[in-house]
CSV table of C-alpha atoms in Angstrom, one decimal:
chain,number,residue,atom,x,y,z
A,250,UNK,CA,3.3,20.5,-8.6
A,251,UNK,CA,4.3,18.2,-11.4
A,252,UNK,CA,2.1,17.5,-14.4
A,253,UNK,CA,1.9,13.9,-15.5
A,254,UNK,CA,0.7,12.4,-18.7
A,255,UNK,CA,0.1,8.7,-19.4
A,256,UNK,CA,-0.2,6.8,-22.6
A,257,UNK,CA,-2.3,5.1,-23.5
A,258,UNK,CA,-5.2,6.1,-21.2
A,259,UNK,CA,-6.9,2.9,-22.0
A,260,UNK,CA,-6.4,-0.1,-23.9
A,261,UNK,CA,-8.0,-3.7,-24.6
A,262,UNK,CA,-5.6,-6.5,-25.2
A,263,UNK,CA,-5.8,-10.0,-26.0
A,264,UNK,CA,-4.3,-12.6,-23.7
A,265,UNK,CA,-0.6,-13.5,-24.1
A,266,UNK,CA,0.2,-10.0,-25.4
A,267,UNK,CA,2.2,-7.2,-24.1
A,268,UNK,CA,1.4,-3.7,-23.5
A,269,UNK,CA,3.9,-0.7,-22.7
A,270,UNK,CA,2.7,2.3,-20.8
A,271,UNK,CA,4.4,5.5,-20.8
A,272,UNK,CA,4.6,8.2,-18.1
A,273,UNK,CA,6.0,11.5,-19.0
A,274,UNK,CA,6.6,14.4,-16.2
A,275,UNK,CA,6.9,18.1,-17.0
A,276,UNK,CA,10.0,18.5,-14.5
A,277,UNK,CA,12.8,16.5,-13.5
A,278,UNK,CA,11.8,14.1,-10.7
A,279,UNK,CA,14.2,11.6,-8.9
A,280,UNK,CA,11.7,8.9,-7.8
A,281,UNK,CA,8.9,7.6,-10.0
A,282,UNK,CA,6.6,4.8,-8.9
A,283,UNK,CA,4.2,2.5,-10.7
A,284,UNK,CA,1.0,1.5,-9.1
A,285,UNK,CA,-1.7,-1.2,-9.9
A,286,UNK,CA,-5.4,-0.7,-8.9
A,287,UNK,CA,-7.4,-3.9,-9.5
A,288,UNK,CA,-11.1,-3.3,-10.1
A,289,UNK,CA,-12.8,-1.9,-6.7
A,290,UNK,CA,-9.7,-2.1,-5.0
A,291,UNK,CA,-6.8,0.0,-3.6
A,292,UNK,CA,-3.6,1.0,-5.0
A,293,UNK,CA,-0.7,-1.5,-4.7
A,294,UNK,CA,2.8,-0.5,-5.5
A,295,UNK,CA,4.5,-2.4,-8.3
A,296,UNK,CA,7.9,-0.7,-8.2
A,297,UNK,CA,10.1,2.2,-7.7
A,298,UNK,CA,11.9,3.4,-10.9
A,299,UNK,CA,15.1,5.5,-10.2
A,300,UNK,CA,16.9,7.1,-13.1
A,301,UNK,CA,20.3,5.0,-13.8
A,302,UNK,CA,19.7,2.2,-11.7
A,303,UNK,CA,17.5,-1.1,-11.7
A,304,UNK,CA,13.8,-0.6,-10.5
A,305,UNK,CA,13.0,-1.9,-7.1
A,306,UNK,CA,10.0,-4.2,-7.0
A,307,UNK,CA,7.8,-4.8,-4.3
A,308,UNK,CA,6.8,-8.4,-3.1
A,309,UNK,CA,4.8,-10.3,-5.6
A,310,UNK,CA,6.0,-8.2,-8.5
A,311,UNK,CA,8.8,-9.4,-10.8
A,312,UNK,CA,10.9,-8.0,-13.6
A,313,UNK,CA,9.9,-10.4,-16.0
A,314,UNK,CA,6.3,-9.7,-15.8
A,315,UNK,CA,6.5,-6.0,-15.1
A,316,UNK,CA,9.8,-4.7,-17.1
A,317,UNK,CA,10.3,-1.0,-16.3
A,318,UNK,CA,12.6,1.5,-18.1
A,319,UNK,CA,13.6,5.0,-16.7
A,320,UNK,CA,16.0,6.5,-19.4
A,321,UNK,CA,15.9,9.9,-18.0
A,322,UNK,CA,14.4,12.1,-15.2
A,323,UNK,CA,11.1,13.0,-16.9
A,324,UNK,CA,10.3,9.8,-18.5
A,325,UNK,CA,9.6,6.1,-17.5
A,326,UNK,CA,7.6,3.0,-19.1
A,327,UNK,CA,5.9,-0.1,-17.6
A,328,UNK,CA,5.3,-3.4,-19.6
A,329,UNK,CA,2.8,-5.7,-18.8
A,330,UNK,CA,4.1,-8.9,-20.1
A,331,UNK,CA,2.2,-11.9,-21.3
A,332,UNK,CA,-1.1,-10.6,-20.2
A,333,UNK,CA,-3.9,-12.4,-18.8
A,334,UNK,CA,-7.4,-11.4,-17.7
A,335,UNK,CA,-6.1,-10.8,-14.1
A,336,UNK,CA,-3.9,-8.1,-15.4
A,337,UNK,CA,-7.0,-6.0,-16.0
A,338,UNK,CA,-6.3,-3.1,-13.6
A,339,UNK,CA,-5.5,0.6,-14.0
A,340,UNK,CA,-2.0,1.4,-13.9
A,341,UNK,CA,-0.8,4.5,-12.4
A,342,UNK,CA,2.5,6.4,-12.4
A,343,UNK,CA,3.4,8.8,-9.7
A,344,UNK,CA,6.3,10.9,-8.9
A,345,UNK,CA,7.7,12.5,-5.7
A,346,UNK,CA,8.6,16.0,-5.8
A,347,UNK,CA,12.4,16.3,-5.2
A,348,UNK,CA,12.0,19.3,-2.8
A,349,UNK,CA,9.8,17.6,-0.4
A,350,UNK,CA,10.9,15.2,2.2
A,351,UNK,CA,7.6,13.6,3.2
A,352,UNK,CA,6.7,11.4,0.5
A,353,UNK,CA,4.0,13.8,-1.1
A,354,UNK,CA,3.2,12.0,-4.5
A,355,UNK,CA,1.5,13.3,-7.6
A,356,UNK,CA,-0.3,10.9,-9.7
A,357,UNK,CA,-1.1,10.7,-13.6
A,358,UNK,CA,-4.4,10.1,-14.9
A,359,UNK,CA,-3.9,6.1,-15.1
A,360,UNK,CA,-4.1,3.7,-17.9
A,361,UNK,CA,-7.0,1.3,-17.8
A,362,UNK,CA,-6.3,-1.8,-19.1
A,363,UNK,CA,-8.8,-4.5,-20.1
A,364,UNK,CA,-7.3,-8.1,-21.1
A,365,UNK,CA,-9.8,-10.6,-22.8
B,963,UNK,CA,5.8,-1.3,8.6
B,964,UNK,CA,2.8,0.8,8.6
B,965,UNK,CA,-0.9,0.2,7.5
B,966,UNK,CA,-4.0,2.0,6.9
B,967,UNK,CA,-7.7,0.8,7.7
B,968,UNK,CA,-10.7,2.8,6.3
B,969,UNK,CA,-13.5,1.8,8.4
B,970,UNK,CA,-16.3,2.6,5.9
B,971,UNK,CA,-16.4,0.9,2.2
B,972,UNK,CA,-19.1,2.9,1.1
B,973,UNK,CA,-20.9,6.0,2.3
B,974,UNK,CA,-24.0,7.2,0.7
B,975,UNK,CA,-24.9,10.8,1.9
B,976,UNK,CA,-27.4,13.5,0.8
B,977,UNK,CA,-26.4,16.7,-0.9
B,978,UNK,CA,-25.7,19.4,1.7
B,979,UNK,CA,-25.3,17.0,4.4
B,980,UNK,CA,-22.1,16.5,6.4
B,981,UNK,CA,-20.0,13.6,5.8
B,982,UNK,CA,-17.0,11.9,7.7
B,983,UNK,CA,-14.7,9.5,6.4
B,984,UNK,CA,-12.9,7.3,9.0
B,985,UNK,CA,-9.2,6.3,8.8
B,986,UNK,CA,-7.0,4.5,11.4
B,987,UNK,CA,-3.4,3.7,10.9
B,988,UNK,CA,-0.6,1.7,12.5
B,989,UNK,CA,3.0,2.6,12.5
B,990,UNK,CA,5.8,2.0,14.9
B,991,UNK,CA,7.3,5.5,14.1
B,992,UNK,CA,6.0,9.0,13.4
B,993,UNK,CA,4.2,9.2,10.3
B,994,UNK,CA,2.8,11.6,7.5
B,995,UNK,CA,-0.7,11.3,6.5
B,996,UNK,CA,-2.6,12.0,3.3
B,997,UNK,CA,-6.0,11.8,1.8
B,998,UNK,CA,-6.4,11.6,-1.9
B,999,UNK,CA,-9.5,11.7,-4.2
B,1000,UNK,CA,-10.3,9.8,-7.2
B,1001,UNK,CA,-13.0,10.9,-9.5
B,1002,UNK,CA,-14.6,8.7,-11.9
B,1003,UNK,CA,-12.1,7.7,-14.8
B,1004,UNK,CA,-9.6,9.8,-13.2
B,1005,UNK,CA,-6.3,9.7,-11.3
B,1006,UNK,CA,-5.6,10.5,-7.8
B,1007,UNK,CA,-5.7,14.0,-6.6
B,1008,UNK,CA,-4.2,15.3,-3.1
B,1009,UNK,CA,-7.0,16.6,-0.8
B,1010,UNK,CA,-4.8,17.5,2.2
B,1011,UNK,CA,-2.0,16.3,4.1
B,1012,UNK,CA,-0.6,16.2,7.7
B,1013,UNK,CA,3.0,16.7,8.4
B,1014,UNK,CA,3.3,18.3,11.7
B,1015,UNK,CA,1.9,21.1,13.9
B,1016,UNK,CA,-1.8,21.8,14.1
B,1017,UNK,CA,-3.7,18.7,14.2
B,1018,UNK,CA,-6.5,20.2,12.3
B,1019,UNK,CA,-5.7,20.4,8.5
B,1020,UNK,CA,-7.7,22.1,6.0
B,1021,UNK,CA,-7.6,20.9,2.3
B,1022,UNK,CA,-9.1,21.8,-0.9
B,1023,UNK,CA,-12.8,21.8,-1.8
B,1024,UNK,CA,-13.9,22.5,1.8
B,1025,UNK,CA,-12.4,19.3,3.4
B,1026,UNK,CA,-10.7,19.1,6.6
B,1027,UNK,CA,-9.2,16.3,8.7
B,1028,UNK,CA,-8.1,15.9,12.1
B,1029,UNK,CA,-4.9,14.0,13.4
B,1030,UNK,CA,-5.4,12.2,16.5
B,1031,UNK,CA,-2.3,10.6,17.7
B,1032,UNK,CA,-3.6,8.9,20.8
B,1033,UNK,CA,-6.3,7.1,18.7
B,1034,UNK,CA,-4.1,6.8,15.7
B,1035,UNK,CA,-6.7,8.3,13.6
B,1036,UNK,CA,-7.0,10.7,10.5
B,1037,UNK,CA,-10.6,11.3,9.9
B,1038,UNK,CA,-11.7,13.3,6.8
B,1039,UNK,CA,-14.8,15.7,7.2
B,1040,UNK,CA,-16.8,18.0,5.2
B,1041,UNK,CA,-19.5,20.0,6.5
B,1042,UNK,CA,-21.9,20.1,3.5
B,1043,UNK,CA,-21.4,17.7,0.4
B,1044,UNK,CA,-22.2,18.5,-3.0
B,1045,UNK,CA,-23.1,16.0,-6.0
B,1046,UNK,CA,-19.5,16.6,-7.3
B,1047,UNK,CA,-18.0,15.3,-4.2
B,1048,UNK,CA,-19.1,11.8,-5.3
B,1049,UNK,CA,-15.8,9.8,-5.7
B,1050,UNK,CA,-13.4,7.1,-4.1
B,1051,UNK,CA,-11.4,8.7,-1.3
B,1052,UNK,CA,-8.1,7.1,-0.1
B,1053,UNK,CA,-6.3,7.6,3.1
B,1054,UNK,CA,-2.5,7.1,2.9
B,1055,UNK,CA,0.3,6.9,5.3
B,1056,UNK,CA,4.1,7.5,4.8
B,1057,UNK,CA,7.1,6.9,7.5
B,1058,UNK,CA,9.1,9.4,6.0
B,1059,UNK,CA,10.7,7.2,3.5
B,1060,UNK,CA,9.7,6.6,-0.2
B,1061,UNK,CA,6.7,4.4,0.3
B,1062,UNK,CA,3.1,5.3,0.8
B,1063,UNK,CA,0.6,2.7,2.1
B,1064,UNK,CA,-3.0,3.3,1.2
B,1065,UNK,CA,-6.2,2.1,2.5
B,1066,UNK,CA,-8.7,0.1,0.9
B,1067,UNK,CA,-10.7,3.2,-0.2
B,1068,UNK,CA,-14.3,4.7,0.6
B,1069,UNK,CA,-16.8,5.2,-2.0
B,1070,UNK,CA,-18.9,8.3,-1.4
B,1071,UNK,CA,-22.1,8.7,-3.3
B,1072,UNK,CA,-23.8,11.9,-2.8
B,1073,UNK,CA,-27.4,12.1,-3.8
B,1074,UNK,CA,-30.0,14.9,-4.3
């Protein structure tokens, strides 16, 4: 299975600033995903990031707030822009193994963001 | 569209006792089902998955789950838990396209 790393592992930020989270995979994958996990809640898909195309955002999430880059098949970034305390969450990236057809996803360790 | 309901938000259990975590799903098409575990301050790890075939699925760390199509359920069980099983458990469903839908999660707390 793919090994996924995220940077930073945690951060404390001031409101109004932006934070870029990096996701690195040890193998080439077609589909990468970004999730948000608000305190005490489940995972919510923010967007799907495919290499060479614009990210596809889920309802309630917009590119201006969560711009995503996917420059190659092993790397993606998620930016949380103009942060407010409501953005305090764990942000997780995941990948879908290209050889599998049933959506098994492997997750990174997450980035724990606190906005003051 | 599919959705997942985890019927128990918190499950306290004593060490070496059995545990069952309940998961029901709704979908208009055939589904793939997953259980993930999230240990404190970590990401998600796949416990087990149902794709097709035998309805009893065995996973890692002694967990198993049974797929029941008529009841649209995929309950997770372990006959004897350890302190190290204290974690958040998520049931998830996929319709075979890219999107996974997660349940709200069940917090399992194992006490000595």
